[in-house]
Amino acid sequence: MIPKVYKEVIDLGDGREISIETGKLAKQAHGSVVVQSGKCMLLCTVVSNYKQSDVDFLPLTVDYREKFAASGRYPGGFFKREARPSDGEVLTMRLVDRVLRPLFPKDYHAETQVMIQLMSHDDDVMPDAMAGLAASAAIQLSDFPFECAISEARVGRINGEFIINPTRAQLEESDIDMMIGASADSVMMVEGEMKEISEEEMVEAIKFAHDHIKIQCAAQIKLAEAFGKKETREYDPEREDENLAKKIHDLAYDKVYNVAKAGSSKKERGLAFSEIKEEIKATFSEEELEDFGDLVSKYYSKAEKAAIRDLTLNEGLRLDGRKTDEIRPIWCEVDYLPSTHGSSIFTRGETQALATVTLGTSREANQIDMPSYEGEETFYLHYNFPPFCTGEARPIRGTSRREVGHGNLAQRALKGMIPADCPYTVRIVSEVLESNGSSSMATVCSGTMALMDAGVQMIKPVSGIAMGLISDSETGKYAVLSDILGDEDHLGDMDFKVTGTADGITACQMDIKVKGLSYEILVNALKQAAEGRIHILGKLIETIATPNTDVKAHAPKMVTKTIPGEYIGALIGPGGKVIQELQKTTGTTIVINEDPITEEGLVEILGTSQEGIDTVLAKIDSITFKPVVNSVYEVKVIKMLDFGAVVEYMEAPGNEVLLHVSELAWERTENVSDVVNMGDIFDVKYFGIDSRTRKEKVSRKALLPRPPRPEGDKPRDDRKPRPNKREE
């Protein structure tokens, strides 16, 4: 017997709907929902242990997986089984995690898992736009201590009109692709890419999404009430001691304030803060520290955070002595690595990124194989964050989710400025060598310079900046911080990164920690970010103003040529013999792609030697050479036969044709060698396909003057006709 199913439907306003259903599947989970739009179905389950973990943070895991069966496909690879998550899945996990995590109580440390699975795919529905809705709806049906319902939505814009949760096809026409996460009251997360839009346009897009998210939050609450809202579970909260908190605050506040005001380096103030903490701990006995040492550390961190925030709000000063809108010193360098196709160093304060560019053919494109999307990227960026960049020693366990997310943000910032006619596949790798505040924005800046150094003809240079916000709801004071430090990221109310050209925003990523942030403050923060971004852009332009006109001497040059589809096989040769030999002798890489519509072949020739490239082009011209009827061509004798000479077109080596003995001269020719010899070069006229022999016909004699008739030799028309044999 099918159990009772509870369902709510959300109207997207344009004929499309999203339904949330519970009661049928995964009933042993603490909460489960099926979210559906069109044929796209997501199953989300949530489980949280009833026992608190022995850690001082929330061990929350958000998993998003796409099942290949959802789109009627097999997984790639030998085992035919879904394995580690793709970058696309990791990015969706991050989008959901960033909105959910702040809404759990700070002292809730039970291991919690949110699993979202794509069970059925629809080409007209992008499933990541519904993942946040599914996660929150499942949590609303659980007994988790969770603050309020949230949802996420994608915004696009076509011809000035905003679209909620656009299709992938619509995104191709859109100048905005943004994901917004919010509760009914507050926007909490923004991430996306844009085509040089203004700050005001970005805020309008956020408002549009928030209006739809409010409806989605209301639907979740209604579903939970219909299903039967569970009582929030009880858990063992962290210990609190108000008297101890006040004592430590009084001991630490002034000392921290003074150190923060000194404007020292990261290392110096780190040591100073450690000394203050040790001094405070020294006021307690060993027995006391054993009993509540964890509280001492906790309350010291709170006092430190309060002092630093107050310094900024009261005096407009920051940890390193800068004013709120001041950018750290910047130095840049290009062409640092001699063997790469392009390289640059971008250093801002204590953050440094070294970027490299590698140029390749379409064979090096990044292949994307997901149940919800198949395609390739001819421009992509990889970001590495090794432990030494923060002075740490720890094992490297593969690429982290953070590295995937930061690399994706930098890639989205730059990709719109790669010209559509760029013939190369372009890969950027950013190696973060130092980090104290926004290495992802340093990656954008170093990536821009490395591209220009490599000779990639960027449409416009792009820079990026990380911003922060410190606000006090009681006094109404707030301070927007340009180019934040790592410590300021931790203690602030908003962390947002903005990239763009001199003319507008190309990408952004925001995590808003304060409730009810006004759009006025957001606009002011974005405008201050624009000022900082332009300042940084100026530093990049001082280093390299325009892209190099050509690639480096040791970098491969790319030439593309289109050939008729009928010649693709001839260029490849039997078993690939022709193309392989050509690549070997010329030192080039040759890639042939067939256009599925025109069936033409697009030939990519990549090589460091112009001579090698020219040789390949000549060979292609030779293979695709097609003589024109009644045209004259220069030929060379390459073989002597009893009945003629085989000649080769000089402009298309390898293309041969028989010059019949009867077409050598007007006089009767007994021996071919009487007229031409091996290696002779002369002109012939091309007559096309001979109707009698069905072979190509060329003639040397057609270009020679016709000799006069001997005296007394009458034209054939005046001769007496020969008698018909029958008449005889």
XYZ file of C-alpha atoms in Angstrom:
728
model
C 0.000 0.000 0.000
C 1.426 3.354 -1.042
C 1.711 5.655 1.975
C 0.085 9.038 2.080
C 1.985 11.598 0.056
C 2.153 15.293 0.946
C 2.830 17.772 -1.815
C 3.225 21.509 -2.408
C 3.475 23.208 -5.793
C 5.420 26.407 -6.504
C 4.366 28.480 -9.517
C 7.359 30.073 -11.265
C 5.034 32.493 -13.015
C 5.648 31.496 -16.639
C 3.783 28.204 -16.879
C 6.515 26.192 -15.159
C 6.147 24.670 -11.704
C 8.288 23.115 -8.990
C 6.695 20.513 -6.724
C 7.931 19.372 -3.304
C 6.745 15.930 -2.212
C 7.313 13.811 0.905
C 5.972 10.626 2.449
C 6.783 8.103 -0.276
C 10.573 7.636 -0.359
C 13.436 7.232 2.159
C 11.286 7.327 5.286
C 14.058 6.206 7.643
C 15.973 9.386 6.972
C 15.244 12.213 9.415
C 13.786 14.173 6.532
C 13.328 13.404 2.839
C 11.755 15.144 -0.142
C 11.445 14.733 -3.878
C 11.658 18.030 -5.747
C 10.437 17.969 -9.339
C 10.269 20.379 -12.258
C 9.313 18.973 -15.632
C 10.986 15.561 -15.833
C 13.807 16.597 -13.499
C 13.602 14.946 -10.066
C 15.897 15.405 -7.069
C 15.788 13.182 -3.996
C 17.157 14.866 -0.880
C 17.651 13.134 2.467
C 19.006 14.550 5.721
C 20.295 12.734 8.795
C 21.916 14.096 11.943
C 23.288 12.008 14.810
C 21.629 12.485 18.182
C 24.988 12.408 19.952
C 27.203 15.484 19.843
C 30.623 14.945 18.249
C 33.728 15.717 20.280
C 34.684 18.678 18.069
C 34.214 22.447 18.313
C 32.554 22.849 14.904
C 29.573 21.511 12.965
C 30.643 18.358 11.045
C 28.215 19.016 8.198
C 28.587 17.165 4.899
C 26.606 18.254 1.855
C 26.714 15.741 -1.011
C 25.236 16.301 -4.454
C 25.428 13.470 -6.974
C 24.048 13.033 -10.465
C 23.130 9.482 -11.454
C 23.905 8.614 -15.089
C 20.752 6.507 -15.231
C 18.831 9.764 -14.704
C 19.545 10.651 -18.325
C 19.572 7.096 -19.687
C 23.362 6.863 -19.915
C 26.188 4.655 -18.700
C 29.027 6.039 -16.596
C 32.355 6.283 -18.391
C 35.379 4.262 -17.307
C 36.144 0.587 -16.890
C 33.898 -0.193 -13.907
C 30.757 1.543 -15.249
C 29.964 2.945 -11.832
C 29.673 6.492 -10.507
C 32.908 7.296 -8.687
C 34.345 10.506 -7.218
C 32.225 13.632 -7.714
C 32.887 15.823 -10.734
C 33.846 19.478 -10.401
C 30.278 20.411 -11.356
C 28.869 18.326 -8.521
C 31.402 19.788 -6.066
C 30.387 23.326 -7.036
C 26.726 22.521 -6.339
C 27.681 21.058 -2.930
C 29.464 24.302 -2.068
C 26.504 26.430 -3.119
C 24.197 24.535 -0.744
C 26.677 24.204 2.132
C 27.400 27.935 2.252
C 23.739 28.770 2.876
C 22.868 25.927 5.273
C 25.881 25.992 7.607
C 25.315 29.417 9.249
C 21.716 28.500 10.172
C 22.626 25.689 12.559
C 23.281 26.747 16.179
C 26.949 27.527 16.812
C 27.047 24.963 19.617
C 25.427 22.171 17.565
C 28.211 19.683 16.799
C 26.355 16.511 15.813
C 27.530 14.882 12.593
C 25.038 15.897 9.923
C 24.693 14.730 6.345
C 22.648 16.214 3.521
C 22.461 14.020 0.405
C 20.938 15.353 -2.815
C 20.677 13.010 -5.812
C 19.559 13.664 -9.365
C 17.276 10.718 -10.102
C 15.669 11.909 -13.341
C 17.017 14.523 -15.752
C 15.265 17.003 -18.022
C 17.296 18.866 -20.653
C 15.178 21.966 -20.048
C 15.784 22.047 -16.274
C 19.106 22.814 -14.588
C 19.024 20.716 -11.406
C 21.564 22.729 -9.379
C 19.053 25.586 -9.168
C 16.744 23.353 -7.090
C 19.363 21.724 -4.835
C 19.141 24.366 -2.094
C 15.343 24.170 -2.100
C 15.490 20.380 -1.752
C 18.001 20.519 1.124
C 16.040 23.074 3.120
C 12.696 21.345 2.515
C 14.097 18.069 3.865
C 15.487 19.835 6.936
C 12.101 21.483 7.581
C 10.598 17.994 7.833
C 13.235 16.910 10.372
C 13.721 17.741 14.037
C 17.045 19.506 13.471
C 17.724 22.748 15.320
C 17.718 24.918 12.204
C 16.910 28.612 12.159
C 14.595 29.020 9.162
C 13.729 27.819 5.692
C 15.958 28.911 2.824
C 16.085 28.359 -0.897
C 18.288 29.058 -3.875
C 17.407 30.237 -7.359
C 19.210 31.060 -10.574
C 18.650 34.362 -12.369
C 19.222 35.073 -16.051
C 18.452 38.125 -18.173
C 17.561 38.216 -21.853
C 16.875 41.520 -23.616
C 16.587 43.275 -20.269
C 14.022 40.828 -18.848
C 14.911 38.748 -15.785
C 14.208 34.987 -15.862
C 14.025 32.697 -12.837
C 15.739 29.311 -13.194
C 16.452 29.673 -16.940
C 17.195 26.671 -19.140
C 20.725 26.020 -20.364
C 19.656 27.192 -23.825
C 18.359 30.458 -22.358
C 21.637 30.964 -20.488
C 23.448 30.977 -23.833
C 21.558 34.192 -24.666
C 21.650 35.653 -21.146
C 24.051 38.349 -19.947
C 23.641 37.220 -16.313
C 24.045 33.804 -14.686
C 23.677 34.188 -10.924
C 22.732 31.847 -8.090
C 21.185 33.507 -5.043
C 20.609 31.814 -1.691
C 18.330 33.449 0.854
C 15.757 33.070 3.583
C 12.462 34.933 3.493
C 14.126 37.825 5.343
C 17.756 37.910 4.238
C 19.984 37.289 1.247
C 22.811 35.015 2.357
C 24.762 33.944 -0.708
C 25.367 35.223 -4.235
C 27.565 33.694 -6.903
C 27.686 34.075 -10.641
C 29.040 35.558 -13.823
C 27.914 38.540 -15.865
C 28.736 40.376 -19.060
C 30.071 43.659 -17.652
C 26.922 44.740 -15.818
C 26.664 47.633 -13.347
C 26.373 47.388 -9.570
C 22.763 48.572 -9.697
C 21.846 45.896 -12.266
C 23.405 43.237 -10.069
C 21.343 44.334 -7.066
C 18.172 44.306 -9.180
C 18.892 40.703 -10.170
C 19.338 39.766 -6.495
C 16.015 41.396 -5.589
C 14.251 39.537 -8.397
C 15.569 36.190 -7.169
C 14.765 36.998 -3.537
C 11.111 37.632 -4.391
C 10.842 34.108 -5.839
C 12.785 32.588 -2.940
C 10.253 33.999 -0.466
C 7.527 31.996 -2.251
C 9.658 28.834 -2.133
C 10.314 29.262 1.601
C 6.601 29.654 2.271
C 5.864 26.428 0.354
C 8.359 24.490 2.528
C 6.746 25.732 5.733
C 3.297 24.844 4.432
C 4.463 21.324 3.503
C 6.030 20.787 6.945
C 2.832 21.887 8.677
C 0.723 19.551 6.544
C 3.105 16.632 7.160
C 3.254 17.379 10.874
C 5.944 19.696 12.163
C 8.271 17.826 14.518
C 9.455 19.175 17.822
C 13.007 20.446 17.625
C 15.327 17.917 19.198
C 17.167 18.657 22.406
C 20.936 18.451 22.476
C 23.686 19.126 24.964
C 24.712 22.724 24.433
C 28.201 24.027 25.023
C 29.038 25.154 28.510
C 28.682 28.858 29.191
C 30.012 30.993 32.026
C 29.054 34.658 31.856
C 31.352 35.664 34.705
C 34.336 33.982 33.049
C 33.456 35.580 29.728
C 33.378 39.060 31.335
C 36.658 38.461 33.172
C 38.493 37.422 30.021
C 36.933 40.262 28.032
C 38.178 42.773 30.613
C 41.665 41.230 30.641
C 42.032 40.976 26.862
C 40.055 43.790 25.215
C 42.367 46.775 25.724
C 45.532 44.802 25.044
C 44.121 43.372 21.836
C 42.840 46.804 20.788
C 46.321 48.296 21.157
C 48.016 45.495 19.229
C 45.406 45.763 16.477
C 45.915 49.531 16.307
C 49.701 49.159 15.902
C 49.316 48.117 12.259
C 51.844 45.270 12.405
C 52.424 42.386 10.014
C 50.514 39.102 10.136
C 53.400 37.322 11.866
C 54.040 40.107 14.405
C 50.450 40.548 15.486
C 49.946 36.788 15.542
C 52.767 36.488 18.054
C 51.435 39.459 20.052
C 47.921 37.986 20.239
C 49.384 34.636 21.313
C 51.296 36.350 24.111
C 48.127 38.077 25.356
C 46.291 34.769 25.370
C 49.119 33.051 27.273
C 49.184 35.878 29.818
C 45.463 35.408 30.433
C 45.825 31.647 30.749
C 48.642 32.202 33.262
C 46.132 33.864 35.619
C 44.402 30.503 36.049
C 45.682 27.453 37.887
C 46.399 24.187 36.123
C 43.303 22.683 37.704
C 41.148 25.554 36.433
C 42.582 25.286 32.925
C 41.959 21.563 32.922
C 38.364 22.216 33.977
C 37.430 25.096 31.660
C 40.470 25.770 29.434
C 38.313 25.386 26.332
C 36.090 28.226 27.583
C 39.137 30.445 28.118
C 40.142 30.004 24.469
C 36.581 30.529 23.286
C 36.024 33.729 25.281
C 39.441 35.097 24.353
C 38.562 34.673 20.649
C 35.303 36.563 21.243
C 37.126 39.402 23.031
C 39.731 39.581 20.251
C 37.035 39.742 17.593
C 35.118 42.455 19.461
C 38.229 44.635 19.925
C 39.267 44.431 16.270
C 35.736 45.173 15.030
C 35.412 48.135 17.400
C 38.752 49.559 16.231
C 37.471 49.615 12.656
C 34.033 51.005 13.520
C 35.331 53.637 15.967
C 38.538 54.805 14.314
C 38.361 53.531 10.725
C 41.606 51.608 11.220
C 42.460 48.026 10.378
C 44.822 45.336 11.606
C 47.631 46.289 9.237
C 47.171 50.034 9.753
C 45.236 50.706 6.539
C 42.144 52.830 6.162
C 38.930 51.056 5.216
C 39.201 51.797 1.468
C 42.966 51.403 1.170
C 44.526 48.680 -1.006
C 47.705 46.914 0.060
C 50.929 47.555 -1.936
C 50.976 45.694 -5.242
C 53.832 44.555 -7.456
C 53.572 42.530 -10.641
C 55.826 40.836 -13.161
C 55.256 39.028 -16.456
C 57.341 36.533 -18.434
C 58.882 35.205 -15.218
C 59.063 31.548 -16.291
C 61.181 31.135 -19.445
C 59.683 27.885 -20.754
C 55.953 28.486 -20.278
C 53.747 29.924 -23.000
C 52.846 32.789 -20.664
C 53.415 33.581 -16.988
C 52.977 36.312 -14.402
C 53.330 37.059 -10.703
C 50.772 39.123 -8.832
C 51.625 40.103 -5.258
C 49.282 42.168 -3.085
C 50.439 42.554 0.498
C 51.049 39.055 1.833
C 49.108 37.296 -0.938
C 50.918 36.056 -4.034
C 49.808 34.057 -7.075
C 51.970 32.745 -9.898
C 49.947 32.005 -13.035
C 50.951 30.056 -16.122
C 49.228 29.769 -19.492
C 49.466 26.771 -21.816
C 48.205 26.872 -25.410
C 46.939 23.773 -27.193
C 44.592 22.363 -29.812
C 40.973 21.308 -29.403
C 42.356 17.911 -28.388
C 43.349 19.520 -25.052
C 39.834 20.846 -24.358
C 38.430 19.980 -20.920
C 35.785 17.326 -21.478
C 32.696 17.597 -19.250
C 30.733 14.374 -18.884
C 27.871 14.727 -16.426
C 24.366 13.252 -16.566
C 22.974 16.787 -16.731
C 25.490 18.199 -19.218
C 27.941 17.005 -21.848
C 30.346 19.414 -23.465
C 33.838 20.795 -23.460
C 35.709 23.884 -22.331
C 38.383 25.418 -24.532
C 39.248 27.848 -21.736
C 39.684 26.600 -18.195
C 41.556 27.489 -15.022
C 42.986 25.325 -12.248
C 43.796 26.736 -8.810
C 46.245 25.168 -6.341
C 46.484 26.132 -2.675
C 49.467 24.257 -1.161
C 49.916 24.258 2.642
C 53.189 26.214 2.572
C 51.370 29.334 1.326
C 50.034 29.844 4.870
C 53.133 28.534 6.625
C 51.613 25.137 7.391
C 52.814 21.567 6.955
C 50.106 19.019 6.160
C 49.599 16.206 3.661
C 47.985 16.936 0.300
C 44.946 14.693 -0.228
C 44.005 15.616 -3.774
C 42.143 18.705 -4.929
C 39.974 20.206 -2.181
C 36.438 21.506 -2.677
C 37.745 24.967 -1.817
C 40.319 24.779 -4.634
C 37.616 23.711 -7.091
C 35.369 26.589 -6.000
C 38.034 29.297 -6.077
C 39.321 28.117 -9.456
C 35.811 28.163 -10.892
C 35.239 31.738 -9.685
C 38.450 32.953 -11.349
C 37.606 31.043 -14.545
C 34.157 32.643 -14.733
C 35.730 36.069 -14.165
C 38.044 35.733 -17.166
C 36.277 33.527 -19.703
C 34.012 36.255 -21.089
C 37.091 38.227 -22.143
C 38.541 35.419 -24.277
C 37.646 36.289 -27.891
C 35.346 33.880 -29.691
C 37.847 33.515 -32.549
C 40.724 32.466 -30.279
C 42.065 29.379 -32.087
C 43.679 27.828 -29.012
C 42.539 25.740 -26.117
C 43.814 27.813 -23.180
C 44.645 26.447 -19.735
C 45.613 28.681 -16.808
C 47.131 27.238 -13.644
C 47.346 29.465 -10.579
C 49.866 28.472 -7.923
C 49.150 30.343 -4.688
C 52.546 30.944 -3.089
C 51.439 33.195 -0.213
C 47.998 33.771 1.224
C 46.633 36.398 3.551
C 43.359 37.465 2.013
C 41.722 36.459 -1.242
C 44.068 34.365 -3.302
C 41.196 33.806 -5.750
C 41.211 37.500 -6.686
C 45.004 37.416 -6.957
C 44.462 34.502 -9.363
C 42.180 36.644 -11.533
C 44.826 39.378 -11.701
C 47.768 37.064 -12.382
C 45.632 35.147 -14.888
C 44.880 38.343 -16.833
C 48.562 39.253 -17.104
C 49.640 35.706 -17.994
C 47.063 35.605 -20.813
C 48.327 38.885 -22.240
C 51.933 37.727 -21.835
C 51.068 34.570 -23.790
C 49.697 36.620 -26.678
C 46.048 35.707 -26.114
C 44.167 38.702 -27.485
C 41.954 39.430 -24.480
C 39.032 41.727 -25.205
C 39.706 43.671 -21.983
C 41.855 43.071 -18.898
C 40.060 41.897 -15.738
C 40.908 42.559 -12.090
C 39.315 41.357 -8.854
C 39.027 42.470 -5.254
C 37.836 40.892 -2.009
C 35.697 43.088 0.211
C 34.476 42.847 3.788
C 31.847 44.440 5.995
C 31.720 45.186 9.706
C 28.408 46.454 11.043
C 26.701 47.150 14.358
C 22.929 46.762 14.284
C 22.485 48.646 17.565
C 24.331 51.818 16.555
C 23.732 51.550 12.836
C 27.453 51.979 12.173
C 29.077 50.000 9.415
C 32.400 49.930 7.599
C 33.096 48.465 4.182
C 36.641 47.082 3.945
C 38.527 46.993 0.661
C 41.045 44.229 0.004
C 40.447 42.249 3.203
C 42.989 40.246 5.156
C 42.422 36.635 6.129
C 41.625 37.702 9.721
C 39.098 40.264 8.475
C 37.349 37.568 6.455
C 36.820 35.617 9.685
C 35.598 38.505 11.856
C 33.485 40.384 9.295
C 29.767 40.255 8.496
C 30.152 39.833 4.772
C 32.819 38.434 2.478
C 32.323 39.315 -1.130
C 34.588 39.064 -4.132
C 33.943 41.096 -7.270
C 35.750 40.923 -10.605
C 35.382 43.033 -13.687
C 36.778 45.213 -16.434
C 36.837 48.991 -16.460
C 33.282 48.835 -17.835
C 31.470 46.410 -15.527
C 31.262 43.294 -13.383
C 32.177 39.895 -14.853
C 31.813 37.651 -11.767
C 31.035 37.750 -8.063
C 30.869 35.583 -4.956
C 29.265 36.745 -1.708
C 28.661 35.196 1.674
C 26.533 37.475 3.838
C 26.604 36.645 7.547
C 24.445 39.462 8.931
C 20.661 39.249 8.818
C 18.608 41.799 6.983
C 21.474 43.509 5.169
C 19.973 46.527 3.432
C 20.285 46.874 -0.315
C 21.594 50.404 0.278
C 24.616 49.043 2.153
C 25.093 46.402 -0.540
C 25.143 49.001 -3.322
C 27.596 51.179 -1.368
C 29.831 48.176 -0.800
C 29.758 47.277 -4.497
C 30.621 50.851 -5.507
C 33.577 50.892 -3.117
C 34.618 47.567 -4.600
C 34.507 49.126 -8.085
C 36.909 51.866 -6.985
C 39.332 49.305 -5.577
C 38.987 47.098 -8.625
C 39.871 49.965 -10.971
C 42.902 50.829 -8.806
C 44.169 47.250 -9.055
C 43.443 47.197 -12.790
C 45.715 50.211 -13.166
C 48.574 48.265 -11.578
C 48.065 45.420 -14.049
C 48.071 47.809 -16.999
C 51.263 49.441 -15.733
C 52.911 46.027 -15.984
C 51.454 44.949 -19.332
C 49.080 47.340 -21.081
C 47.994 45.215 -24.030
C 48.347 41.578 -25.084
C 51.563 40.697 -26.896
C 50.968 40.777 -30.626
C 52.136 37.189 -31.080
C 52.853 34.098 -29.040
C 56.364 33.517 -27.738
C 59.009 32.048 -30.032
C 58.985 28.726 -28.157
C 55.182 28.641 -27.844
C 53.155 26.804 -30.481
C 51.536 28.823 -33.213
C 48.079 27.834 -34.312
C 46.748 27.961 -37.846
C 43.307 26.688 -38.793
C 42.124 25.754 -42.268
C 38.792 24.497 -43.546
C 38.748 21.741 -46.175
C 35.877 20.050 -48.006
C 34.693 16.939 -46.199
C 35.559 14.734 -49.188
C 39.277 15.352 -48.575
C 39.370 14.456 -44.857
C 40.105 10.814 -45.604
C 42.891 11.706 -48.024
C 44.576 13.943 -45.442
C 44.381 11.234 -42.789
C 45.498 8.489 -45.166
C 45.040 4.731 -44.817
C 45.425 3.865 -41.128
C 46.458 7.467 -40.446
C 49.641 7.053 -42.478
C 49.564 10.466 -44.216
C 48.802 12.598 -41.170
C 51.181 10.707 -38.896
C 54.074 11.029 -41.339
C 53.269 14.709 -41.841
C 53.317 15.381 -38.092
C 56.594 13.479 -37.730
C 58.425 15.275 -40.531
C 57.144 18.787 -39.694
C 57.166 18.623 -35.872
C 53.555 19.795 -35.729
C 50.341 18.577 -34.153
C 47.440 18.236 -36.576
C 43.854 17.837 -35.403
C 40.898 17.383 -37.749
C 37.330 18.007 -36.569
C 34.319 17.464 -38.810
C 31.519 20.000 -38.706
C 28.332 17.969 -38.108
C 26.236 20.430 -40.116
C 28.382 21.402 -43.127
C 30.456 18.178 -42.995
C 33.526 20.308 -43.693
C 36.801 19.503 -41.973
C 38.359 22.057 -39.619
C 42.088 21.386 -39.572
C 44.101 22.741 -36.619
C 47.861 22.944 -37.114
C 49.928 23.587 -33.984
C 53.701 23.967 -34.102
C 56.642 26.072 -33.005
C 58.230 26.115 -36.471
C 56.626 28.330 -39.084
C 58.409 26.298 -41.739
C 56.741 23.140 -40.439
C 53.330 24.803 -40.410
C 53.876 26.075 -43.967
C 54.802 22.558 -45.082
C 51.550 21.200 -43.641
C 49.557 23.968 -45.333
C 51.250 23.192 -48.633
C 50.407 19.518 -48.237
C 46.765 20.345 -47.508
C 46.661 22.610 -50.556
C 48.130 19.778 -52.561
C 45.601 17.222 -51.346
C 42.643 19.533 -51.836
C 43.897 20.929 -55.174
C 41.246 20.830 -57.883
C 42.252 22.190 -61.321
C 39.830 24.434 -63.192
C 38.761 23.652 -66.767
C 40.519 25.784 -69.432
C 43.085 27.021 -66.910
C 46.832 26.858 -67.461
C 49.130 25.184 -64.885
C 52.848 24.768 -64.557
C 53.852 21.095 -64.349
C 56.956 18.995 -63.947
C 57.722 15.651 -65.567
C 58.123 12.982 -62.894
C 57.771 9.766 -64.924
C 58.345 8.759 -68.564
C 56.051 6.212 -70.232
C 55.824 4.811 -73.781
C 52.468 6.502 -74.318
C 53.089 9.772 -72.526
C 54.579 11.510 -69.483
C 53.270 11.689 -65.924
C 53.433 15.309 -64.794
C 52.977 16.874 -61.351
C 51.335 20.238 -60.722
C 53.999 22.586 -59.384
C 51.510 24.375 -57.104
C 50.189 21.083 -55.740
C 53.033 18.580 -55.273
C 51.719 15.029 -55.220
C 48.910 15.747 -57.653
C 49.731 13.883 -60.867
C 48.104 13.624 -64.272
C 48.968 11.832 -67.494
C 50.058 13.992 -70.422
C 49.290 11.710 -73.373
C 51.820 11.461 -76.180
C 49.218 12.847 -78.593
C 49.045 16.074 -76.543
C 52.781 16.735 -76.425
C 53.097 18.530 -79.771
C 51.219 19.169 -83.000
C 53.669 17.036 -84.922
C 53.417 13.262 -84.709
C 55.570 12.092 -81.795
C 57.195 8.688 -82.050
C 59.144 8.856 -78.772
C 58.084 10.855 -75.735
C 61.711 11.711 -75.017
C 61.902 13.486 -78.362
C 59.745 16.252 -76.836
C 60.155 16.157 -73.013
C 62.487 14.613 -70.483
C 62.505 13.860 -66.744
C 62.471 17.054 -64.675
C 61.306 19.334 -67.500
C 58.978 22.121 -66.383
C 56.435 23.661 -68.733
C 52.806 24.792 -68.942
C 49.780 22.700 -69.814
C 46.125 23.484 -70.308
C 43.523 21.556 -68.307
C 40.445 20.329 -70.196
C 38.668 18.421 -67.424
C 37.384 14.868 -67.895
C 37.789 13.534 -71.409
C 34.419 12.222 -72.614
C 36.122 9.353 -74.528
C 38.635 8.078 -71.960
C 36.793 9.234 -68.799
C 40.142 10.463 -67.492
C 41.535 13.926 -66.802
C 43.000 15.534 -69.879
C 45.823 18.054 -70.088
C 47.563 19.312 -73.186
C 50.950 20.879 -73.907
C 50.305 21.349 -77.606
C 47.165 23.418 -76.938
C 49.457 26.188 -75.706
C 51.791 25.952 -78.725
C 51.161 27.766 -82.000
C 49.549 25.484 -84.535
C 51.894 24.913 -87.504
C 50.673 26.029 -90.979
C 49.327 23.412 -93.402
C 51.631 22.184 -96.159
C 50.969 23.726 -99.610
C 48.382 21.842 -101.597
C 46.982 20.162 -98.498
C 43.290 20.834 -98.607
C 41.180 21.026 -95.496
C 39.556 17.735 -94.672
C 36.104 19.197 -95.477
C 37.113 19.696 -99.175
C 38.358 16.159 -99.663
C 36.261 13.615 -101.482
C 34.282 11.598 -99.012
C 35.276 7.996 -98.593
C 32.722 5.548 -100.025
C 30.465 3.682 -97.694
C 31.351 0.023 -97.521
C 27.762 -0.962 -98.107
C 27.716 1.106 -101.291
C 30.759 -0.777 -102.471
